[in-house]
Amino acid sequence: MTSGRDRLYLFFAATYLAQGMSGIIYEPLAYLLKDHLGLGPAQSAGFIWWMTFPLLLKPGFGLLSDLLPIRGLRRRPHFLLACALWLLCLASLGLAPSFKYGSLLLLMTLVNVGMVMAAVVCDAVMIEQGRAAGRTGYFQAVQIGVLYATIVVTGLGGGWLAAHVPPQKVFALAAAFPLVALVSVAWLREPRQPARAPSSAAALASFLCTRRFWAVGAFIFLWSFTPFLGTAQFYYQSETL
Protein backbone atom coordinates (compact mmCIF):
# COMPACT_ATOMS: atom_id res chain seq x y z
CA MET A 1 0.00 0.00 0.00
CA THR A 2 1.37 3.42 -0.97
CA SER A 3 2.11 5.68 2.01
CA GLY A 4 1.28 9.38 2.15
CA ARG A 5 4.95 10.23 1.75
CA ASP A 6 5.27 8.01 -1.33
CA ARG A 7 2.21 9.66 -2.83
CA LEU A 8 3.89 13.03 -2.39
CA TYR A 9 6.91 11.83 -4.34
CA LEU A 10 4.54 10.90 -7.18
CA PHE A 11 2.83 14.29 -6.96
CA PHE A 12 6.15 16.16 -7.17
CA ALA A 13 7.42 13.97 -9.99
CA ALA A 14 4.23 14.37 -12.04
CA THR A 15 4.10 18.14 -11.57
CA TYR A 16 7.70 18.69 -12.61
CA LEU A 17 7.37 16.20 -15.45
CA ALA A 18 4.48 18.29 -16.77
CA GLN A 19 6.40 21.53 -16.29
CA GLY A 20 9.53 20.24 -17.98
CA MET A 21 7.83 18.43 -20.85
CA SER A 22 5.83 21.54 -21.72
CA GLY A 23 9.16 22.75 -23.08
CA ILE A 24 8.58 20.73 -26.24
CA ILE A 25 6.56 23.68 -27.58
CA TYR A 26 9.38 26.24 -27.43
CA GLU A 27 11.34 25.19 -30.53
CA PRO A 28 8.19 24.83 -32.69
CA LEU A 29 6.95 28.16 -31.28
CA ALA A 30 10.17 29.89 -32.33
CA TYR A 31 9.67 28.73 -35.93
CA LEU A 32 5.99 29.64 -35.76
CA LEU A 33 6.90 33.21 -34.83
CA LYS A 34 9.64 33.48 -37.45
CA ASP A 35 8.26 31.59 -40.43
CA HIS A 36 4.46 31.73 -40.05
CA LEU A 37 3.99 35.14 -38.42
CA GLY A 38 7.04 36.69 -40.10
CA LEU A 39 8.45 38.26 -36.95
CA GLY A 40 11.99 39.62 -36.83
CA PRO A 41 14.41 38.98 -33.95
CA ALA A 42 13.33 42.04 -31.96
CA GLN A 43 9.63 41.29 -32.43
CA SER A 44 10.09 37.66 -31.41
CA ALA A 45 12.10 38.71 -28.37
CA GLY A 46 9.29 41.08 -27.37
CA PHE A 47 6.72 38.32 -27.79
CA ILE A 48 8.74 35.96 -25.61
CA TRP A 49 9.29 38.66 -22.98
CA TRP A 50 5.56 39.25 -22.58
CA MET A 51 4.81 35.54 -22.78
CA THR A 52 7.21 34.73 -19.94
CA PHE A 53 6.36 37.79 -17.81
CA PRO A 54 4.31 35.62 -15.38
CA LEU A 55 7.57 33.96 -14.32
CA LEU A 56 8.56 37.28 -12.72
CA LEU A 57 5.39 37.26 -10.62
CA LYS A 58 6.05 34.06 -8.69
CA PRO A 59 6.04 35.75 -5.26
CA GLY A 60 2.63 37.21 -6.06
CA PHE A 61 1.23 33.79 -6.97
CA GLY A 62 2.62 32.47 -3.70
CA LEU A 63 0.86 35.20 -1.73
CA LEU A 64 -2.36 34.53 -3.63
CA SER A 65 -2.27 30.90 -2.55
CA ASP A 66 -1.35 31.78 1.05
CA LEU A 67 -3.81 34.59 1.65
CA LEU A 68 -6.85 33.48 -0.36
CA PRO A 69 -7.89 29.97 0.72
CA ILE A 70 -10.76 28.24 -1.03
CA ARG A 71 -13.02 26.38 1.38
CA GLY A 72 -10.23 26.29 3.93
CA LEU A 73 -7.66 24.90 1.48
CA ARG A 74 -4.65 26.82 0.20
CA ARG A 75 -3.03 24.27 -2.12
CA ARG A 76 -5.31 21.73 -3.81
CA PRO A 77 -7.94 24.14 -5.28
CA HIS A 78 -5.30 26.60 -6.49
CA PHE A 79 -3.32 23.77 -8.06
CA LEU A 80 -6.42 22.40 -9.81
CA LEU A 81 -7.38 25.82 -11.19
CA ALA A 82 -3.82 26.48 -12.38
CA CYS A 83 -3.56 23.13 -14.17
CA ALA A 84 -6.99 23.57 -15.72
CA LEU A 85 -5.99 26.99 -17.14
CA TRP A 86 -2.69 25.58 -18.39
CA LEU A 87 -4.46 22.63 -20.04
CA LEU A 88 -7.31 24.60 -21.60
CA CYS A 89 -5.01 27.18 -23.18
CA LEU A 90 -2.76 24.55 -24.76
CA ALA A 91 -5.82 22.63 -25.97
CA SER A 92 -7.20 25.85 -27.49
CA LEU A 93 -3.94 26.36 -29.37
CA GLY A 94 -4.10 22.75 -30.52
CA LEU A 95 -7.56 23.35 -32.00
CA ALA A 96 -6.75 26.72 -33.58
CA PRO A 97 -7.23 26.70 -37.40
CA SER A 98 -4.58 29.42 -37.72
CA PHE A 99 -2.50 31.72 -35.53
CA LYS A 100 -2.59 35.46 -35.06
CA TYR A 101 -0.12 37.45 -32.97
CA GLY A 102 -2.59 38.75 -30.37
CA SER A 103 -4.46 35.53 -29.64
CA LEU A 104 -1.26 33.48 -29.66
CA LEU A 105 0.40 35.86 -27.21
CA LEU A 106 -2.64 35.89 -24.91
CA LEU A 107 -2.95 32.12 -24.79
CA MET A 108 0.79 31.52 -24.33
CA THR A 109 0.87 34.08 -21.52
CA LEU A 110 -2.03 32.29 -19.81
CA VAL A 111 -0.25 28.97 -20.32
CA ASN A 112 2.62 30.39 -18.30
CA VAL A 113 0.28 31.82 -15.67
CA GLY A 114 -1.15 28.35 -15.10
CA MET A 115 2.22 26.62 -15.19
CA VAL A 116 3.87 29.10 -12.80
CA MET A 117 0.97 28.97 -10.36
CA ALA A 118 1.05 25.17 -10.37
CA ALA A 119 4.82 25.18 -9.78
CA VAL A 120 4.52 27.70 -6.93
CA VAL A 121 1.83 25.66 -5.19
CA CYS A 122 3.83 22.47 -5.68
CA ASP A 123 6.89 24.13 -4.11
CA ALA A 124 4.78 25.36 -1.20
CA VAL A 125 3.62 21.78 -0.57
CA MET A 126 7.23 20.62 -0.79
CA ILE A 127 8.36 23.13 1.85
CA GLU A 128 5.42 22.70 4.22
CA GLN A 129 5.14 18.94 4.16
CA GLY A 130 8.85 18.42 3.63
CA ARG A 131 9.65 20.31 6.82
CA ALA A 132 7.01 18.40 8.75
CA ALA A 133 8.44 15.05 7.59
CA GLY A 134 12.09 16.15 7.60
CA ARG A 135 12.38 15.27 3.89
CA THR A 136 12.55 18.62 2.12
CA GLY A 137 15.84 17.72 0.44
CA TYR A 138 14.50 14.39 -0.84
CA PHE A 139 11.34 15.99 -2.20
CA GLN A 140 13.31 18.74 -3.94
CA ALA A 141 15.74 16.20 -5.38
CA VAL A 142 12.83 14.44 -7.06
CA GLN A 143 11.56 17.72 -8.49
CA ILE A 144 14.89 18.88 -9.88
CA GLY A 145 15.90 15.43 -11.07
CA VAL A 146 12.73 15.01 -13.10
CA LEU A 147 12.94 18.57 -14.45
CA TYR A 148 16.53 18.17 -15.65
CA ALA A 149 15.74 14.81 -17.25
CA THR A 150 12.97 16.43 -19.27
CA ILE A 151 15.39 19.07 -20.58
CA VAL A 152 17.22 16.35 -22.52
CA VAL A 153 13.97 15.00 -23.94
CA THR A 154 12.50 18.38 -24.88
CA GLY A 155 15.75 19.60 -26.41
CA LEU A 156 15.85 16.71 -28.88
CA GLY A 157 12.11 16.17 -29.16
CA GLY A 158 11.24 19.83 -29.66
CA GLY A 159 13.64 20.10 -32.59
CA TRP A 160 12.23 16.98 -34.23
CA LEU A 161 8.66 18.17 -33.75
CA ALA A 162 9.47 21.57 -35.24
CA ALA A 163 10.72 19.86 -38.39
CA HIS A 164 8.03 17.18 -38.79
CA VAL A 165 4.80 18.13 -36.99
CA PRO A 166 2.40 21.09 -37.47
CA PRO A 167 2.35 23.49 -34.50
CA GLN A 168 -1.29 22.68 -33.70
CA LYS A 169 -0.40 19.03 -33.09
CA VAL A 170 2.57 20.06 -30.95
CA PHE A 171 0.31 22.17 -28.75
CA ALA A 172 -2.22 19.33 -28.54
CA LEU A 173 0.53 16.92 -27.49
CA ALA A 174 1.79 19.39 -24.89
CA ALA A 175 -1.73 19.62 -23.42
CA ALA A 176 -1.37 16.02 -22.23
CA PHE A 177 1.23 17.06 -19.65
CA PRO A 178 -0.82 19.52 -17.56
CA LEU A 179 -3.48 16.79 -17.63
CA VAL A 180 -0.95 14.51 -15.91
CA ALA A 181 -0.34 17.21 -13.29
CA LEU A 182 -4.08 17.72 -12.87
CA VAL A 183 -4.62 14.01 -12.18
CA SER A 184 -1.67 13.91 -9.77
CA VAL A 185 -3.58 16.08 -7.27
CA ALA A 186 -5.18 12.80 -6.16
CA TRP A 187 -1.86 12.10 -4.37
CA LEU A 188 -1.95 15.38 -2.46
CA ARG A 189 -3.53 15.48 0.97
CA GLU A 190 -4.12 18.84 2.62
CA PRO A 191 -5.84 19.58 5.95
CA ARG A 192 -8.36 22.40 6.00
CA GLN A 193 -6.96 25.56 7.58
CA PRO A 194 -8.32 28.99 8.48
CA ALA A 195 -7.22 31.94 6.37
CA ARG A 196 -3.75 33.17 7.23
CA ALA A 197 -3.22 36.63 8.60
CA PRO A 198 -1.49 39.08 6.28
CA SER A 199 1.79 38.10 7.98
CA SER A 200 2.93 36.36 4.79
CA ALA A 201 2.95 39.67 2.91
CA ALA A 202 4.72 41.38 5.82
CA ALA A 203 7.32 38.62 5.95
CA LEU A 204 7.95 38.98 2.21
CA ALA A 205 8.31 42.75 2.52
CA SER A 206 10.76 42.27 5.38
CA PHE A 207 12.77 39.75 3.37
CA LEU A 208 13.04 42.17 0.45
CA CYS A 209 14.96 44.52 2.75
CA THR A 210 17.62 41.99 3.71
CA ARG A 211 21.12 41.74 2.27
CA ARG A 212 20.61 38.02 1.72
CA PHE A 213 17.78 38.66 -0.73
CA TRP A 214 19.81 41.09 -2.82
CA ALA A 215 22.92 38.90 -2.72
CA VAL A 216 21.01 35.83 -3.88
CA GLY A 217 19.11 37.89 -6.45
CA ALA A 218 22.36 39.29 -7.88
CA PHE A 219 23.87 35.82 -8.09
CA ILE A 220 20.84 34.43 -9.93
CA PHE A 221 20.81 37.42 -12.30
CA LEU A 222 24.49 37.02 -13.19
CA TRP A 223 24.06 33.26 -13.56
CA SER A 224 21.06 33.63 -15.87
CA PHE A 225 22.08 36.73 -17.84
CA THR A 226 23.24 35.33 -21.17
CA PRO A 227 22.16 37.80 -23.88
CA PHE A 228 23.93 35.81 -26.63
CA LEU A 229 21.47 32.92 -26.12
CA GLY A 230 17.75 32.68 -26.74
CA THR A 231 16.14 34.55 -29.63
CA ALA A 232 19.33 36.11 -31.02
CA GLN A 233 21.09 32.75 -31.13
CA PHE A 234 18.06 31.07 -32.73
CA TYR A 235 17.89 33.60 -35.61
CA TYR A 236 21.64 33.37 -36.17
CA GLN A 237 21.54 29.58 -36.26
CA SER A 238 18.47 29.32 -38.51
CA GLU A 239 19.25 32.14 -40.94
CA THR A 240 23.05 32.42 -41.01
CA LEU A 241 24.31 28.95 -40.19
Tab-separated table of C-alpha atoms in Angstrom:
chain	number	residue	atom	x	y	z
A	1	MET	CA	0.000	0.000	0.000
A	2	THR	CA	1.369	3.423	-0.970
A	3	SER	CA	2.111	5.677	2.010
A	4	GLY	CA	1.284	9.377	2.150
A	5	ARG	CA	4.948	10.235	1.747
A	6	ASP	CA	5.274	8.009	-1.330
A	7	ARG	CA	2.211	9.663	-2.830
A	8	LEU	CA	3.887	13.033	-2.385
A	9	TYR	CA	6.907	11.828	-4.345
A	10	LEU	CA	4.538	10.899	-7.175
A	11	PHE	CA	2.828	14.290	-6.964
A	12	PHE	CA	6.146	16.161	-7.168
A	13	ALA	CA	7.423	13.969	-9.994
A	14	ALA	CA	4.228	14.366	-12.037
A	15	THR	CA	4.103	18.142	-11.566
A	16	TYR	CA	7.695	18.695	-12.613
A	17	LEU	CA	7.373	16.197	-15.448
A	18	ALA	CA	4.484	18.291	-16.768
A	19	GLN	CA	6.396	21.531	-16.293
A	20	GLY	CA	9.529	20.242	-17.980
A	21	MET	CA	7.827	18.427	-20.853
A	22	SER	CA	5.829	21.539	-21.717
A	23	GLY	CA	9.164	22.754	-23.080
A	24	ILE	CA	8.577	20.731	-26.244
A	25	ILE	CA	6.563	23.676	-27.576
A	26	TYR	CA	9.383	26.236	-27.430
A	27	GLU	CA	11.338	25.191	-30.529
A	28	PRO	CA	8.192	24.835	-32.689
A	29	LEU	CA	6.955	28.155	-31.279
A	30	ALA	CA	10.175	29.887	-32.332
A	31	TYR	CA	9.669	28.728	-35.930
A	32	LEU	CA	5.992	29.641	-35.758
A	33	LEU	CA	6.902	33.207	-34.827
A	34	LYS	CA	9.643	33.477	-37.448
A	35	ASP	CA	8.256	31.587	-40.432
A	36	HIS	CA	4.464	31.730	-40.052
A	37	LEU	CA	3.991	35.142	-38.421
A	38	GLY	CA	7.038	36.692	-40.099
A	39	LEU	CA	8.454	38.263	-36.949
A	40	GLY	CA	11.985	39.617	-36.833
A	41	PRO	CA	14.409	38.981	-33.947
A	42	ALA	CA	13.333	42.043	-31.956
A	43	GLN	CA	9.628	41.294	-32.431
A	44	SER	CA	10.092	37.657	-31.414
A	45	ALA	CA	12.101	38.709	-28.370
A	46	GLY	CA	9.292	41.083	-27.373
A	47	PHE	CA	6.719	38.320	-27.789
A	48	ILE	CA	8.740	35.957	-25.607
A	49	TRP	CA	9.288	38.661	-22.978
A	50	TRP	CA	5.561	39.247	-22.579
A	51	MET	CA	4.806	35.540	-22.777
A	52	THR	CA	7.214	34.726	-19.943
A	53	PHE	CA	6.363	37.786	-17.812
A	54	PRO	CA	4.306	35.625	-15.380
A	55	LEU	CA	7.574	33.964	-14.315
A	56	LEU	CA	8.560	37.275	-12.725
A	57	LEU	CA	5.391	37.261	-10.622
A	58	LYS	CA	6.054	34.058	-8.695
A	59	PRO	CA	6.039	35.748	-5.258
A	60	GLY	CA	2.635	37.209	-6.065
A	61	PHE	CA	1.231	33.794	-6.969
A	62	GLY	CA	2.617	32.465	-3.700
A	63	LEU	CA	0.860	35.202	-1.727
A	64	LEU	CA	-2.359	34.533	-3.630
A	65	SER	CA	-2.274	30.901	-2.547
A	66	ASP	CA	-1.350	31.784	1.047
A	67	LEU	CA	-3.812	34.585	1.653
A	68	LEU	CA	-6.854	33.481	-0.365
A	69	PRO	CA	-7.885	29.972	0.723
A	70	ILE	CA	-10.755	28.240	-1.032
A	71	ARG	CA	-13.022	26.381	1.383
A	72	GLY	CA	-10.233	26.293	3.926
A	73	LEU	CA	-7.664	24.903	1.484
A	74	ARG	CA	-4.651	26.824	0.199
A	75	ARG	CA	-3.029	24.275	-2.120
A	76	ARG	CA	-5.314	21.725	-3.805
A	77	PRO	CA	-7.936	24.138	-5.282
A	78	HIS	CA	-5.304	26.595	-6.492
A	79	PHE	CA	-3.318	23.767	-8.065
A	80	LEU	CA	-6.417	22.400	-9.808
A	81	LEU	CA	-7.378	25.824	-11.194
A	82	ALA	CA	-3.822	26.482	-12.383
A	83	CYS	CA	-3.557	23.127	-14.169
A	84	ALA	CA	-6.993	23.568	-15.723
A	85	LEU	CA	-5.994	26.987	-17.138
A	86	TRP	CA	-2.691	25.580	-18.394
A	87	LEU	CA	-4.457	22.626	-20.041
A	88	LEU	CA	-7.311	24.596	-21.602
A	89	CYS	CA	-5.009	27.183	-23.183
A	90	LEU	CA	-2.764	24.545	-24.756
A	91	ALA	CA	-5.819	22.629	-25.972
A	92	SER	CA	-7.198	25.849	-27.489
A	93	LEU	CA	-3.942	26.355	-29.365
A	94	GLY	CA	-4.101	22.747	-30.517
A	95	LEU	CA	-7.557	23.349	-31.997
A	96	ALA	CA	-6.752	26.716	-33.583
A	97	PRO	CA	-7.230	26.698	-37.395
A	98	SER	CA	-4.579	29.425	-37.721
A	99	PHE	CA	-2.500	31.716	-35.533
A	100	LYS	CA	-2.588	35.462	-35.056
A	101	TYR	CA	-0.124	37.451	-32.973
A	102	GLY	CA	-2.589	38.755	-30.371
A	103	SER	CA	-4.465	35.531	-29.639
A	104	LEU	CA	-1.263	33.478	-29.658
A	105	LEU	CA	0.398	35.857	-27.212
A	106	LEU	CA	-2.637	35.891	-24.911
A	107	LEU	CA	-2.951	32.115	-24.792
A	108	MET	CA	0.789	31.521	-24.335
A	109	THR	CA	0.872	34.080	-21.517
A	110	LEU	CA	-2.034	32.290	-19.814
A	111	VAL	CA	-0.247	28.973	-20.316
A	112	ASN	CA	2.624	30.387	-18.304
A	113	VAL	CA	0.276	31.820	-15.673
A	114	GLY	CA	-1.152	28.354	-15.104
A	115	MET	CA	2.221	26.619	-15.186
A	116	VAL	CA	3.871	29.102	-12.805
A	117	MET	CA	0.967	28.973	-10.362
A	118	ALA	CA	1.054	25.169	-10.366
A	119	ALA	CA	4.817	25.180	-9.783
A	120	VAL	CA	4.521	27.696	-6.926
A	121	VAL	CA	1.827	25.662	-5.188
A	122	CYS	CA	3.832	22.473	-5.679
A	123	ASP	CA	6.887	24.132	-4.111
A	124	ALA	CA	4.776	25.360	-1.196
A	125	VAL	CA	3.622	21.784	-0.570
A	126	MET	CA	7.229	20.617	-0.789
A	127	ILE	CA	8.356	23.129	1.852
A	128	GLU	CA	5.417	22.699	4.217
A	129	GLN	CA	5.138	18.935	4.159
A	130	GLY	CA	8.853	18.423	3.630
A	131	ARG	CA	9.654	20.310	6.822
A	132	ALA	CA	7.011	18.399	8.754
A	133	ALA	CA	8.438	15.052	7.588
A	134	GLY	CA	12.093	16.146	7.596
A	135	ARG	CA	12.376	15.275	3.890
A	136	THR	CA	12.550	18.620	2.121
A	137	GLY	CA	15.840	17.716	0.444
A	138	TYR	CA	14.497	14.394	-0.836
A	139	PHE	CA	11.344	15.994	-2.201
A	140	GLN	CA	13.309	18.744	-3.938
A	141	ALA	CA	15.741	16.204	-5.381
A	142	VAL	CA	12.835	14.435	-7.062
A	143	GLN	CA	11.556	17.717	-8.487
A	144	ILE	CA	14.891	18.883	-9.876
A	145	GLY	CA	15.902	15.427	-11.073
A	146	VAL	CA	12.727	15.009	-13.096
A	147	LEU	CA	12.943	18.571	-14.445
A	148	TYR	CA	16.526	18.167	-15.651
A	149	ALA	CA	15.744	14.807	-17.248
A	150	THR	CA	12.967	16.432	-19.271
A	151	ILE	CA	15.385	19.072	-20.577
A	152	VAL	CA	17.223	16.354	-22.521
A	153	VAL	CA	13.974	15.002	-23.945
A	154	THR	CA	12.500	18.381	-24.879
A	155	GLY	CA	15.754	19.600	-26.415
A	156	LEU	CA	15.855	16.712	-28.875
A	157	GLY	CA	12.111	16.169	-29.158
A	158	GLY	CA	11.244	19.826	-29.664
A	159	GLY	CA	13.638	20.099	-32.593
A	160	TRP	CA	12.232	16.980	-34.229
A	161	LEU	CA	8.664	18.172	-33.745
A	162	ALA	CA	9.473	21.570	-35.239
A	163	ALA	CA	10.718	19.864	-38.391
A	164	HIS	CA	8.028	17.184	-38.791
A	165	VAL	CA	4.798	18.128	-36.985
A	166	PRO	CA	2.400	21.087	-37.475
A	167	PRO	CA	2.354	23.492	-34.497
A	168	GLN	CA	-1.291	22.675	-33.702
A	169	LYS	CA	-0.395	19.030	-33.094
A	170	VAL	CA	2.573	20.060	-30.952
A	171	PHE	CA	0.308	22.170	-28.750
A	172	ALA	CA	-2.220	19.333	-28.542
A	173	LEU	CA	0.532	16.923	-27.490
A	174	ALA	CA	1.790	19.386	-24.885
A	175	ALA	CA	-1.730	19.619	-23.420
A	176	ALA	CA	-1.374	16.021	-22.225
A	177	PHE	CA	1.233	17.056	-19.647
A	178	PRO	CA	-0.821	19.515	-17.563
A	179	LEU	CA	-3.483	16.792	-17.628
A	180	VAL	CA	-0.955	14.512	-15.912
A	181	ALA	CA	-0.340	17.205	-13.291
A	182	LEU	CA	-4.083	17.720	-12.873
A	183	VAL	CA	-4.622	14.010	-12.177
A	184	SER	CA	-1.668	13.913	-9.768
A	185	VAL	CA	-3.579	16.079	-7.274
A	186	ALA	CA	-5.178	12.802	-6.155
A	187	TRP	CA	-1.857	12.097	-4.371
A	188	LEU	CA	-1.947	15.377	-2.464
A	189	ARG	CA	-3.532	15.477	0.967
A	190	GLU	CA	-4.120	18.843	2.625
A	191	PRO	CA	-5.836	19.580	5.953
A	192	ARG	CA	-8.358	22.403	5.998
A	193	GLN	CA	-6.963	25.555	7.581
A	194	PRO	CA	-8.316	28.987	8.482
A	195	ALA	CA	-7.215	31.942	6.372
A	196	ARG	CA	-3.750	33.170	7.230
A	197	ALA	CA	-3.221	36.630	8.600
A	198	PRO	CA	-1.485	39.076	6.282
A	199	SER	CA	1.793	38.100	7.983
A	200	SER	CA	2.929	36.361	4.788
A	201	ALA	CA	2.948	39.668	2.911
A	202	ALA	CA	4.718	41.382	5.823
A	203	ALA	CA	7.319	38.620	5.946
A	204	LEU	CA	7.953	38.976	2.210
A	205	ALA	CA	8.315	42.752	2.517
A	206	SER	CA	10.757	42.275	5.380
A	207	PHE	CA	12.772	39.749	3.370
A	208	LEU	CA	13.035	42.170	0.447
A	209	CYS	CA	14.960	44.519	2.752
A	210	THR	CA	17.622	41.986	3.715
A	211	ARG	CA	21.118	41.737	2.271
A	212	ARG	CA	20.611	38.021	1.718
A	213	PHE	CA	17.775	38.656	-0.730
A	214	TRP	CA	19.814	41.085	-2.821
A	215	ALA	CA	22.924	38.905	-2.722
A	216	VAL	CA	21.007	35.834	-3.877
A	217	GLY	CA	19.114	37.895	-6.450
A	218	ALA	CA	22.356	39.294	-7.877
A	219	PHE	CA	23.872	35.820	-8.088
A	220	ILE	CA	20.842	34.425	-9.929
A	221	PHE	CA	20.812	37.418	-12.296
A	222	LEU	CA	24.486	37.016	-13.189
A	223	TRP	CA	24.057	33.260	-13.562
A	224	SER	CA	21.063	33.633	-15.875
A	225	PHE	CA	22.076	36.730	-17.843
A	226	THR	CA	23.243	35.328	-21.171
A	227	PRO	CA	22.161	37.797	-23.883
A	228	PHE	CA	23.927	35.812	-26.627
A	229	LEU	CA	21.474	32.924	-26.122
A	230	GLY	CA	17.754	32.681	-26.743
A	231	THR	CA	16.142	34.550	-29.627
A	232	ALA	CA	19.333	36.111	-31.024
A	233	GLN	CA	21.091	32.754	-31.127
A	234	PHE	CA	18.056	31.072	-32.731
A	235	TYR	CA	17.891	33.600	-35.605
A	236	TYR	CA	21.635	33.368	-36.174
A	237	GLN	CA	21.539	29.583	-36.263
A	238	SER	CA	18.469	29.323	-38.506
A	239	GLU	CA	19.251	32.142	-40.940
A	240	THR	CA	23.047	32.421	-41.013
A	241	LEU	CA	24.312	28.953	-40.185
